[in-house]
Amino acid sequence: MKMKHKQWVVLLLAFLLTFSLAGCAGDSATGSVSGDNAAEATGSETATADSAETTVSDTTATPTKDRAGYDIEVPENVNSIITMAPSITQVIVDLGLGDELVAIDAYSSDIEGLPSDLPQFDIMNPDAESIIALKPDIVFASGMSQSDGTDPFKPLKDVGICIIYIPSSDSIQSIKDDITFIGAVTGKTDEGQVLIDNMETAIERIAAIGATIPDSEKKTVYFEIAPAPNIYSFGKGVFLDEMINIIGAKNAFEDSDSWIGLSEEVVINADPDIIMTNVDYVDKPLETIKSRAGWTEMKAIKNNDVYMIDNMSSSLPNHHIIKALEEMGKAVYPDKF
C-alpha cells in the first residue's frame, strides 16, 4: 500500500474514533467502548438517515434519492464523473467507467485502472471552484465529507451539479445495494449485476466450506483494525463480522455492537484462537502484536496464529472484500480453504 492509502486509513480511524466515542459509554466490566456510528471500515459513516440502508428494488429505474437519503436529479447523460472515496472509485473503475473520471479524491490515486494525471481533491475540504470548472455530470461523495456537520459540496449543488452521497456500508447486503445503485445511476446496471453475481458466487463457495465446521470446532477470531495504545475492533453489525461468520469462525467480540474500543486486558481475557489485523501503516505489525507485554500466553500467540489481512480489501466496503474473505478463510482453516 502506498503512502496515500496509509494516510487514508489513518484518517478513517480518526473519524471512527471520533464518532464512536462521541456516542458511547464505557463498560466498566469489560473495559470496552462501543458506538453505533463509525467510518469506512473501517466502517460506516454518519450521514443523514437510516435511508442509507435503503435497497434499490428497481434496478432499471433512475434513482431519485441517493444512498444517504438526499433527493437527487441524475442527468440524462453521464459522461464525466468525480469520485471522492476510494471504495467508490474502485466500483466506478470496475464498471468500466474509468475513462469517464475527470477527478478523484487524493486517497484513490493508486487504484488500478485510473487514467493518468487526474486532478485530486481533499475529501474534507474540496476546492469547489476547481471542481465546478471540470463540469462533472456527477460527483460521488463519502459521508466523511460531512463530518463537521456542513456540506462542502453545496456550492456545486447550487450551480446544478448532481452530488450523490454514499455512506460506507456496514453489511454485505448494503455493499451489494451500493453497487446496484451506482450501476443504475451511471447506466451500468448489467455491469453492476455482474460484479454482484461474481461476489455472491464467491461468498456462496466460501460459506459452503464454512458451514462444514461444527459449532464445537469453530475457532474464535480477534480482528484488530487499530493498534495499541488505542486498540479498535468490532462486534456484530459490521461487514467484517459477517465475513468471520461466513468462513465458519466466531468473532471473539460478537456480543458487542458495531466498532469497539478495547483495553489490552479485555483482549487478553478473550484469549482468541486466531488474531488477525489489517494494520499495515506501522512497522512490523505482526511482530508488534506478538511481543506485547502480557500477550505471550494467549493461545493465538503461543501457536503463532497471528495473520495479516489485506488492508484495502478488508477496509473498503465494496466487492473487493472477497480477497480479504479468502485470506481470512485460509488463515483460520488452512486445511479447508
mmCIF file of C-alpha atoms in Angstrom:
data_model
loop_
_atom_site.group_PDB
_atom_site.id
_atom_site.type_symbol
_atom_site.label_atom_id
_atom_site.label_comp_id
_atom_site.label_asym_id
_atom_site.label_seq_id
_atom_site.Cartn_x
_atom_site.Cartn_y
_atom_site.Cartn_z
ATOM 1 C CA MET A 1 0.000 0.000 0.000
ATOM 2 C CA LYS A 2 1.318 3.411 -0.919
ATOM 3 C CA MET A 3 1.505 6.331 1.477
ATOM 4 C CA LYS A 4 -1.753 7.857 0.201
ATOM 5 C CA HIS A 5 -3.694 4.779 1.260
ATOM 6 C CA LYS A 6 -1.915 4.608 4.590
ATOM 7 C CA GLN A 7 -2.940 8.202 5.224
ATOM 8 C CA TRP A 8 -6.488 7.310 4.188
ATOM 9 C CA VAL A 9 -6.688 4.509 6.738
ATOM 10 C CA VAL A 10 -5.343 6.757 9.478
ATOM 11 C CA LEU A 11 -7.960 9.367 8.587
ATOM 12 C CA LEU A 12 -10.705 6.771 8.661
ATOM 13 C CA LEU A 13 -9.591 5.532 12.054
ATOM 14 C CA ALA A 14 -9.590 9.063 13.413
ATOM 15 C CA PHE A 15 -13.110 9.535 12.054
ATOM 16 C CA LEU A 16 -14.150 6.191 13.512
ATOM 17 C CA LEU A 17 -12.807 7.039 16.957
ATOM 18 C CA THR A 18 -14.387 10.488 16.946
ATOM 19 C CA PHE A 19 -17.895 9.378 16.111
ATOM 20 C CA SER A 20 -17.907 6.119 18.033
ATOM 21 C CA LEU A 21 -16.574 7.589 21.253
ATOM 22 C CA ALA A 22 -18.801 10.639 20.973
ATOM 23 C CA GLY A 23 -21.899 8.488 21.182
ATOM 24 C CA CYS A 24 -20.946 5.708 23.547
ATOM 25 C CA ALA A 25 -20.432 4.913 27.161
ATOM 26 C CA GLY A 26 -17.635 2.930 28.748
ATOM 27 C CA ASP A 27 -18.278 -0.518 30.069
ATOM 28 C CA SER A 28 -16.537 -0.774 33.403
ATOM 29 C CA ALA A 29 -16.924 -4.537 33.435
ATOM 30 C CA THR A 30 -15.130 -5.144 30.145
ATOM 31 C CA GLY A 31 -13.014 -2.086 29.608
ATOM 32 C CA SER A 32 -14.515 -1.684 26.131
ATOM 33 C CA VAL A 33 -16.390 1.134 24.437
ATOM 34 C CA SER A 34 -18.775 0.796 21.559
ATOM 35 C CA GLY A 35 -20.507 3.099 19.119
ATOM 36 C CA ASP A 36 -23.415 2.886 16.713
ATOM 37 C CA ASN A 37 -21.824 5.116 14.081
ATOM 38 C CA ALA A 38 -18.426 4.716 12.547
ATOM 39 C CA ALA A 39 -16.470 5.114 9.345
ATOM 40 C CA GLU A 40 -15.461 3.335 6.251
ATOM 41 C CA ALA A 41 -14.210 0.042 7.571
ATOM 42 C CA THR A 42 -13.089 0.553 8.974
ATOM 43 C CA GLY A 43 -16.661 1.194 8.545
ATOM 44 C CA SER A 44 -19.823 3.037 8.316
ATOM 45 C CA GLU A 45 -20.004 6.799 8.036
ATOM 46 C CA THR A 46 -22.522 9.010 9.765
ATOM 47 C CA ALA A 47 -24.564 10.567 7.010
ATOM 48 C CA THR A 48 -28.122 11.755 7.450
ATOM 49 C CA ALA A 49 -30.579 8.975 7.894
ATOM 50 C CA ASP A 50 -31.364 5.313 8.184
ATOM 51 C CA SER A 51 -32.243 5.593 4.497
ATOM 52 C CA ALA A 52 -28.595 4.837 3.768
ATOM 53 C CA GLU A 53 -29.685 1.229 4.175
ATOM 54 C CA THR A 54 -32.487 1.581 1.601
ATOM 55 C CA THR A 55 -32.255 -1.137 -1.033
ATOM 56 C CA VAL A 56 -32.592 -0.414 -4.736
ATOM 57 C CA SER A 57 -35.549 -2.576 -5.683
ATOM 58 C CA ASP A 58 -35.926 -1.435 -9.312
ATOM 59 C CA THR A 59 -32.539 -1.723 -10.960
ATOM 60 C CA THR A 60 -33.791 -0.217 -14.235
ATOM 61 C CA ALA A 61 -35.215 2.990 -12.779
ATOM 62 C CA THR A 62 -33.065 6.081 -12.347
ATOM 63 C CA PRO A 63 -32.805 6.713 -8.583
ATOM 64 C CA THR A 64 -34.344 9.893 -7.189
ATOM 65 C CA LYS A 65 -32.615 9.643 -3.806
ATOM 66 C CA ASP A 66 -29.009 8.855 -3.019
ATOM 67 C CA ARG A 67 -27.822 6.267 -0.514
ATOM 68 C CA ALA A 68 -27.856 8.845 2.275
ATOM 69 C CA GLY A 69 -31.479 9.725 1.573
ATOM 70 C CA TYR A 70 -30.941 13.044 -0.194
ATOM 71 C CA ASP A 71 -33.072 13.948 -3.219
ATOM 72 C CA ILE A 72 -31.062 13.817 -6.434
ATOM 73 C CA GLU A 73 -31.719 14.563 -10.085
ATOM 74 C CA VAL A 74 -29.465 12.388 -12.207
ATOM 75 C CA PRO A 75 -28.501 13.884 -15.602
ATOM 76 C CA GLU A 76 -29.879 12.084 -18.636
ATOM 77 C CA ASN A 77 -26.345 11.529 -19.908
ATOM 78 C CA VAL A 78 -23.491 10.810 -17.510
ATOM 79 C CA ASN A 79 -20.155 11.292 -19.269
ATOM 80 C CA SER A 80 -17.954 12.902 -16.623
ATOM 81 C CA ILE A 81 -17.617 11.669 -13.046
ATOM 82 C CA ILE A 82 -15.736 12.700 -9.918
ATOM 83 C CA THR A 83 -15.327 10.252 -7.038
ATOM 84 C CA MET A 84 -14.430 11.323 -3.516
ATOM 85 C CA ALA A 85 -13.760 7.987 -1.780
ATOM 86 C CA PRO A 86 -11.543 5.011 -2.742
ATOM 87 C CA SER A 87 -14.327 2.467 -2.265
ATOM 88 C CA ILE A 88 -16.491 4.313 -4.788
ATOM 89 C CA THR A 89 -13.585 4.857 -7.182
ATOM 90 C CA GLN A 90 -12.932 1.096 -7.299
ATOM 91 C CA VAL A 91 -16.559 0.400 -8.204
ATOM 92 C CA ILE A 92 -16.575 3.060 -10.922
ATOM 93 C CA VAL A 93 -13.398 1.642 -12.468
ATOM 94 C CA ASP A 94 -14.678 -1.946 -12.310
ATOM 95 C CA LEU A 95 -17.915 -0.880 -14.006
ATOM 96 C CA GLY A 96 -15.767 0.159 -16.957
ATOM 97 C CA LEU A 97 -16.139 3.878 -16.295
ATOM 98 C CA GLY A 98 -12.510 4.736 -15.527
ATOM 99 C CA ASP A 99 -12.201 6.845 -18.674
ATOM 100 C CA GLU A 100 -15.162 8.964 -17.576
ATOM 101 C CA LEU A 101 -13.423 10.041 -14.381
ATOM 102 C CA VAL A 102 -12.305 13.659 -14.535
ATOM 103 C CA ALA A 103 -11.048 13.857 -10.935
ATOM 104 C CA ILE A 104 -10.705 11.753 -7.798
ATOM 105 C CA ASP A 105 -10.038 12.138 -4.098
ATOM 106 C CA ALA A 106 -6.362 12.154 -3.139
ATOM 107 C CA TYR A 107 -6.615 8.730 -1.477
ATOM 108 C CA SER A 108 -7.748 6.990 -4.675
ATOM 109 C CA SER A 109 -4.592 7.834 -6.587
ATOM 110 C CA ASP A 110 -3.040 4.362 -6.733
ATOM 111 C CA ILE A 111 -6.181 2.383 -7.565
ATOM 112 C CA GLU A 112 -5.550 0.305 -10.663
ATOM 113 C CA GLY A 113 -7.265 1.295 -13.903
ATOM 114 C CA LEU A 114 -7.327 5.064 -13.425
ATOM 115 C CA PRO A 115 -6.479 7.490 -16.219
ATOM 116 C CA SER A 116 -3.127 9.169 -15.637
ATOM 117 C CA ASP A 117 -2.726 12.633 -14.123
ATOM 118 C CA LEU A 118 -6.278 13.046 -12.838
ATOM 119 C CA PRO A 119 -6.830 16.114 -10.615
ATOM 120 C CA GLN A 120 -7.087 15.154 -6.966
ATOM 121 C CA PHE A 121 -9.124 16.778 -4.198
ATOM 122 C CA ASP A 122 -9.247 16.701 -0.411
ATOM 123 C CA ILE A 123 -12.406 14.877 0.683
ATOM 124 C CA MET A 124 -12.685 17.000 3.814
ATOM 125 C CA ASN A 125 -12.088 20.351 2.133
ATOM 126 C CA PRO A 126 -12.667 20.047 -1.613
ATOM 127 C CA ASP A 127 -11.900 23.023 -3.855
ATOM 128 C CA ALA A 128 -15.435 23.753 -5.057
ATOM 129 C CA GLU A 129 -14.347 26.303 -7.654
ATOM 130 C CA SER A 130 -11.892 23.892 -9.285
ATOM 131 C CA ILE A 131 -14.436 21.067 -9.259
ATOM 132 C CA ILE A 132 -17.052 23.281 -10.900
ATOM 133 C CA ALA A 133 -14.532 24.176 -13.611
ATOM 134 C CA LEU A 134 -14.254 20.473 -14.509
ATOM 135 C CA LYS A 135 -18.008 20.418 -15.283
ATOM 136 C CA PRO A 136 -18.742 16.950 -13.865
ATOM 137 C CA ASP A 137 -22.127 15.396 -14.514
ATOM 138 C CA ILE A 138 -21.970 13.623 -11.149
ATOM 139 C CA VAL A 139 -19.848 13.849 -8.010
ATOM 140 C CA PHE A 140 -19.946 10.739 -5.819
ATOM 141 C CA ALA A 141 -19.115 11.729 -2.242
ATOM 142 C CA SER A 142 -18.375 9.947 1.007
ATOM 143 C CA GLY A 143 -20.220 10.750 4.227
ATOM 144 C CA MET A 144 -16.838 11.646 5.712
ATOM 145 C CA SER A 145 -17.003 14.899 3.766
ATOM 146 C CA GLN A 146 -19.819 15.971 6.082
ATOM 147 C CA SER A 147 -18.035 15.043 9.296
ATOM 148 C CA ASP A 148 -18.083 18.612 10.637
ATOM 149 C CA GLY A 149 -21.825 18.939 10.064
ATOM 150 C CA THR A 150 -21.585 21.020 6.901
ATOM 151 C CA ASP A 151 -21.936 20.137 3.234
ATOM 152 C CA PRO A 152 -18.746 21.138 1.380
ATOM 153 C CA PHE A 153 -20.431 20.363 -1.929
ATOM 154 C CA LYS A 154 -23.314 22.823 -1.513
ATOM 155 C CA PRO A 155 -21.704 25.350 -3.923
ATOM 156 C CA LEU A 156 -21.725 22.587 -6.543
ATOM 157 C CA LYS A 157 -25.368 21.795 -5.876
ATOM 158 C CA ASP A 158 -26.169 25.489 -6.202
ATOM 159 C CA VAL A 159 -24.892 25.509 -9.786
ATOM 160 C CA GLY A 160 -26.807 22.349 -10.687
ATOM 161 C CA ILE A 161 -24.152 19.641 -10.342
ATOM 162 C CA CYS A 162 -25.555 16.315 -9.152
ATOM 163 C CA ILE A 163 -23.962 15.392 -5.808
ATOM 164 C CA ILE A 164 -24.515 11.811 -4.689
ATOM 165 C CA TYR A 165 -23.637 10.719 -1.159
ATOM 166 C CA ILE A 166 -22.849 7.080 -0.482
ATOM 167 C CA PRO A 167 -22.163 6.404 3.207
ATOM 168 C CA SER A 168 -19.904 3.415 3.738
ATOM 169 C CA SER A 169 -21.927 0.273 4.197
ATOM 170 C CA ASP A 170 -21.805 -1.848 7.330
ATOM 171 C CA SER A 171 -23.229 -5.039 5.792
ATOM 172 C CA ILE A 172 -22.594 -7.204 2.764
ATOM 173 C CA GLN A 173 -26.155 -6.631 1.592
ATOM 174 C CA SER A 174 -25.622 -2.891 1.709
ATOM 175 C CA ILE A 175 -22.415 -3.258 -0.287
ATOM 176 C CA LYS A 176 -24.435 -5.025 -2.985
ATOM 177 C CA ASP A 177 -27.107 -2.332 -2.799
ATOM 178 C CA ASP A 178 -24.430 0.339 -3.273
ATOM 179 C CA ILE A 179 -23.174 -1.363 -6.429
ATOM 180 C CA THR A 180 -26.720 -1.722 -7.736
ATOM 181 C CA PHE A 181 -27.323 1.964 -7.043
ATOM 182 C CA ILE A 182 -24.114 3.140 -8.721
ATOM 183 C CA GLY A 183 -24.880 0.950 -11.732
ATOM 184 C CA ALA A 184 -28.380 2.407 -12.023
ATOM 185 C CA VAL A 185 -27.101 5.984 -11.770
ATOM 186 C CA THR A 186 -24.374 5.530 -14.379
ATOM 187 C CA GLY A 187 -26.280 3.392 -16.878
ATOM 188 C CA LYS A 188 -24.212 0.321 -15.994
ATOM 189 C CA THR A 189 -26.947 -1.832 -14.478
ATOM 190 C CA ASP A 190 -25.866 -5.044 -16.182
ATOM 191 C CA GLU A 191 -22.200 -4.496 -15.368
ATOM 192 C CA GLY A 192 -23.099 -3.819 -11.736
ATOM 193 C CA GLN A 193 -25.078 -7.038 -11.585
ATOM 194 C CA VAL A 194 -22.052 -8.952 -12.907
ATOM 195 C CA LEU A 195 -19.941 -7.569 -10.046
ATOM 196 C CA ILE A 196 -22.628 -8.618 -7.578
ATOM 197 C CA ASP A 197 -23.075 -12.060 -9.153
ATOM 198 C CA ASN A 198 -19.355 -12.746 -9.010
ATOM 199 C CA MET A 199 -19.264 -11.573 -5.411
ATOM 200 C CA GLU A 200 -22.224 -13.774 -4.435
ATOM 201 C CA THR A 201 -20.755 -16.815 -6.190
ATOM 202 C CA ALA A 202 -17.504 -16.446 -4.244
ATOM 203 C CA ILE A 203 -19.337 -15.915 -0.956
ATOM 204 C CA GLU A 204 -21.525 -18.979 -1.538
ATOM 205 C CA ARG A 205 -18.477 -21.111 -2.276
ATOM 206 C CA ILE A 206 -16.664 -19.919 0.851
ATOM 207 C CA ALA A 207 -19.801 -20.148 3.002
ATOM 208 C CA ALA A 208 -20.314 -23.763 1.908
ATOM 209 C CA ILE A 209 -16.889 -24.599 3.309
ATOM 210 C CA GLY A 210 -17.543 -22.593 6.468
ATOM 211 C CA ALA A 211 -20.818 -24.456 7.002
ATOM 212 C CA THR A 212 -18.901 -27.727 7.363
ATOM 213 C CA ILE A 213 -17.269 -26.529 10.597
ATOM 214 C CA PRO A 214 -19.205 -27.915 13.601
ATOM 215 C CA ASP A 215 -20.125 -25.359 16.261
ATOM 216 C CA SER A 216 -17.923 -27.170 18.740
ATOM 217 C CA GLU A 217 -14.904 -26.714 16.464
ATOM 218 C CA LYS A 218 -15.410 -23.090 15.429
ATOM 219 C CA LYS A 219 -12.315 -21.027 16.165
ATOM 220 C CA THR A 220 -12.596 -17.604 17.796
ATOM 221 C CA VAL A 221 -11.112 -14.645 15.958
ATOM 222 C CA TYR A 222 -9.937 -11.282 17.207
ATOM 223 C CA PHE A 223 -9.547 -8.825 14.313
ATOM 224 C CA GLU A 224 -7.558 -5.698 15.148
ATOM 225 C CA ILE A 225 -8.207 -2.642 12.998
ATOM 226 C CA ALA A 226 -6.310 -0.147 15.150
ATOM 227 C CA PRO A 227 -3.217 -0.986 17.206
ATOM 228 C CA ALA A 228 -2.234 -0.236 20.781
ATOM 229 C CA PRO A 229 -2.463 2.011 22.648
ATOM 230 C CA ASN A 230 -5.881 2.781 21.105
ATOM 231 C CA ILE A 231 -6.989 -0.701 20.162
ATOM 232 C CA TYR A 232 -10.067 -0.984 17.998
ATOM 233 C CA SER A 233 -12.055 -3.939 16.739
ATOM 234 C CA PHE A 234 -15.727 -4.656 16.054
ATOM 235 C CA GLY A 235 -18.732 -6.671 17.130
ATOM 236 C CA LYS A 236 -21.882 -7.533 15.210
ATOM 237 C CA GLY A 237 -23.354 -5.081 12.733
ATOM 238 C CA VAL A 238 -20.127 -4.727 10.729
ATOM 239 C CA PHE A 239 -19.457 -6.469 7.403
ATOM 240 C CA LEU A 240 -16.179 -7.865 8.766
ATOM 241 C CA ASP A 241 -18.147 -9.679 11.472
ATOM 242 C CA GLU A 242 -20.282 -11.243 8.747
ATOM 243 C CA MET A 243 -17.112 -12.351 6.988
ATOM 244 C CA ILE A 244 -15.835 -14.105 10.121
ATOM 245 C CA ASN A 245 -19.121 -15.989 10.345
ATOM 246 C CA ILE A 246 -19.041 -16.902 6.644
ATOM 247 C CA ILE A 247 -15.717 -18.733 6.990
ATOM 248 C CA GLY A 248 -17.131 -20.797 9.879
ATOM 249 C CA ALA A 249 -15.444 -18.950 12.739
ATOM 250 C CA LYS A 250 -16.674 -16.814 15.645
ATOM 251 C CA ASN A 251 -15.880 -13.203 16.382
ATOM 252 C CA ALA A 252 -14.330 -13.068 19.850
ATOM 253 C CA PHE A 253 -16.391 -9.900 20.450
ATOM 254 C CA GLU A 254 -19.621 -10.961 18.760
ATOM 255 C CA ASP A 255 -21.629 -9.896 21.814
ATOM 256 C CA SER A 256 -20.624 -6.262 21.233
ATOM 257 C CA ASP A 257 -22.192 -3.918 18.705
ATOM 258 C CA SER A 258 -20.508 -2.118 15.821
ATOM 259 C CA TRP A 259 -16.996 -0.668 16.242
ATOM 260 C CA ILE A 260 -15.475 -1.071 19.696
ATOM 261 C CA GLY A 261 -12.515 0.309 21.561
ATOM 262 C CA LEU A 262 -10.793 -2.323 23.695
ATOM 263 C CA SER A 263 -8.288 -2.414 26.511
ATOM 264 C CA GLU A 264 -5.408 -4.876 26.209
ATOM 265 C CA GLU A 265 -6.736 -6.679 29.280
ATOM 266 C CA VAL A 266 -10.048 -7.360 27.539
ATOM 267 C CA VAL A 267 -8.311 -8.871 24.518
ATOM 268 C CA ILE A 268 -6.057 -10.996 26.734
ATOM 269 C CA ASN A 269 -9.051 -12.279 28.692
ATOM 270 C CA ALA A 270 -10.856 -13.142 25.446
ATOM 271 C CA ASP A 271 -7.888 -15.401 24.571
ATOM 272 C CA PRO A 272 -8.850 -15.898 20.903
ATOM 273 C CA ASP A 273 -7.685 -18.852 18.827
ATOM 274 C CA ILE A 274 -6.722 -16.563 15.940
ATOM 275 C CA ILE A 275 -5.563 -12.949 15.747
ATOM 276 C CA MET A 276 -5.927 -11.006 12.516
ATOM 277 C CA THR A 277 -5.029 -7.439 11.683
ATOM 278 C CA ASN A 278 -5.197 -5.214 8.617
ATOM 279 C CA VAL A 279 -2.972 -2.556 10.188
ATOM 280 C CA ASP A 280 -0.156 -2.088 7.689
ATOM 281 C CA TYR A 281 0.804 1.502 8.438
ATOM 282 C CA VAL A 282 3.077 0.675 11.381
ATOM 283 C CA ASP A 283 6.414 -1.134 11.315
ATOM 284 C CA LYS A 284 6.208 -4.924 11.702
ATOM 285 C CA PRO A 285 2.565 -5.088 12.849
ATOM 286 C CA LEU A 286 2.515 -8.864 13.418
ATOM 287 C CA GLU A 287 5.722 -8.842 15.423
ATOM 288 C CA THR A 288 4.401 -5.923 17.446
ATOM 289 C CA ILE A 289 1.273 -7.847 18.398
ATOM 290 C CA LYS A 290 3.241 -10.974 19.313
ATOM 291 C CA SER A 291 5.627 -9.062 21.565
ATOM 292 C CA ARG A 292 3.086 -7.061 23.576
ATOM 293 C CA ALA A 293 3.548 -7.401 27.307
ATOM 294 C CA GLY A 294 1.089 -9.891 28.755
ATOM 295 C CA TRP A 295 0.026 -11.277 25.376
ATOM 296 C CA THR A 296 2.560 -14.110 25.085
ATOM 297 C CA GLU A 297 0.379 -16.633 26.930
ATOM 298 C CA MET A 298 -2.592 -16.159 24.644
ATOM 299 C CA LYS A 299 -3.424 -19.209 22.501
ATOM 300 C CA ALA A 300 -3.051 -17.315 19.237
ATOM 301 C CA ILE A 301 0.389 -16.025 20.199
ATOM 302 C CA LYS A 302 1.689 -19.349 21.535
ATOM 303 C CA ASN A 303 0.511 -21.141 18.389
ATOM 304 C CA ASN A 304 1.799 -18.369 16.108
ATOM 305 C CA ASP A 305 -1.705 -17.886 14.718
ATOM 306 C CA VAL A 306 -1.387 -14.172 14.010
ATOM 307 C CA TYR A 307 -2.117 -13.088 10.437
ATOM 308 C CA MET A 308 -2.075 -10.040 8.205
ATOM 309 C CA ILE A 309 -5.191 -9.483 6.071
ATOM 310 C CA ASP A 310 -5.032 -7.241 3.023
ATOM 311 C CA ASN A 311 -5.853 -3.733 4.158
ATOM 312 C CA MET A 312 -7.691 -2.316 1.180
ATOM 313 C CA SER A 313 -9.957 -5.310 0.569
ATOM 314 C CA SER A 314 -10.861 -5.550 4.262
ATOM 315 C CA SER A 315 -11.236 -1.797 4.732
ATOM 316 C CA LEU A 316 -13.163 -0.565 1.702
ATOM 317 C CA PRO A 317 -16.784 -1.735 1.578
ATOM 318 C CA ASN A 318 -17.177 -2.957 -1.981
ATOM 319 C CA HIS A 319 -16.939 -6.197 -3.972
ATOM 320 C CA HIS A 320 -13.176 -6.448 -3.339
ATOM 321 C CA ILE A 321 -13.945 -7.806 0.165
ATOM 322 C CA ILE A 322 -13.779 -11.247 -1.469
ATOM 323 C CA LYS A 323 -9.979 -11.044 -1.470
ATOM 324 C CA ALA A 324 -9.971 -10.463 2.284
ATOM 325 C CA LEU A 325 -12.572 -13.200 2.794
ATOM 326 C CA GLU A 326 -10.325 -15.706 1.010
ATOM 327 C CA GLU A 327 -7.344 -14.672 3.135
ATOM 328 C CA MET A 328 -9.363 -14.942 6.336
ATOM 329 C CA GLY A 329 -10.541 -18.435 5.476
ATOM 330 C CA LYS A 330 -7.011 -19.647 4.721
ATOM 331 C CA ALA A 331 -5.701 -18.107 7.931
ATOM 332 C CA VAL A 332 -8.272 -19.748 10.212
ATOM 333 C CA TYR A 333 -8.762 -23.110 8.458
ATOM 334 C CA PRO A 334 -5.769 -23.647 6.147
ATOM 335 C CA ASP A 335 -6.689 -27.315 5.683
ATOM 336 C CA LYS A 336 -10.122 -26.431 4.315
ATOM 337 C CA PHE A 337 -9.554 -23.283 2.248
#
